[in-house]
Amino acid sequence: MLSRLVYRKGVDLMAGIIPIICRKYSNVRINNLQITIRIITQICEIQVDFYVGGDGPKRLILEELREELGDRIRLFGPLDHAHVRNFLTQGHIFLNTSLTEAYCMAIVEAAASGLQVVSTRVGGIPEVLPPGIITLANPTVEGKLELSLL
């Protein structure tokens, strides 16, 4: 995840998804850096890393989740814009959990960095990227979990 850690950016939604993924995959590691999910397949073993970058009042929710899940969540704090591309290229999938968004520059940057984008279907997001680059889901935990990603 790469955003301000505030309610409208869906931090609560992301915090609801992380424990479910951890339970589903026993070998899951979560390192969240601004909604970037990295999926690595190694000899029948799936490892999912969530990297979270950014700061804001909802950071506390992710810190509490990190305490519960151990080293499965990695919080990087704010990123200088010069480091965003390097951060994004560490992943394979960019997860955007915004609850409201007119035009999401973060998903454009993620797509330009070669990531598949998984996003909530809100505001103008469905018109930003073509279907082959973005997968849309309803802005609920269940909506995100319905995706073939899981």
CSV table of C-alpha atoms in Angstrom, one decimal, residues 16-25 141 145 150:
chain,number,residue,atom,x,y,z
A,16,GLY,CA,-9.3,-6.7,7.4
A,17,ILE,CA,-7.8,-8.5,4.5
A,18,ILE,CA,-4.3,-9.2,5.9
A,19,PRO,CA,-5.3,-11.7,8.7
A,20,ILE,CA,-7.5,-13.6,6.3
A,21,ILE,CA,-4.7,-14.1,3.8
A,22,CYS,CA,-2.3,-15.1,6.7
A,23,ARG,CA,-4.8,-17.8,7.8
A,24,LYS,CA,-5.4,-19.0,4.3
A,25,TYR,CA,-1.7,-19.4,3.4
A,141,VAL,CA,-13.2,-7.5,2.5
A,145,LEU,CA,-11.2,-11.9,-1.4
A,150,LEU,CA,-6.6,-15.5,-3.4
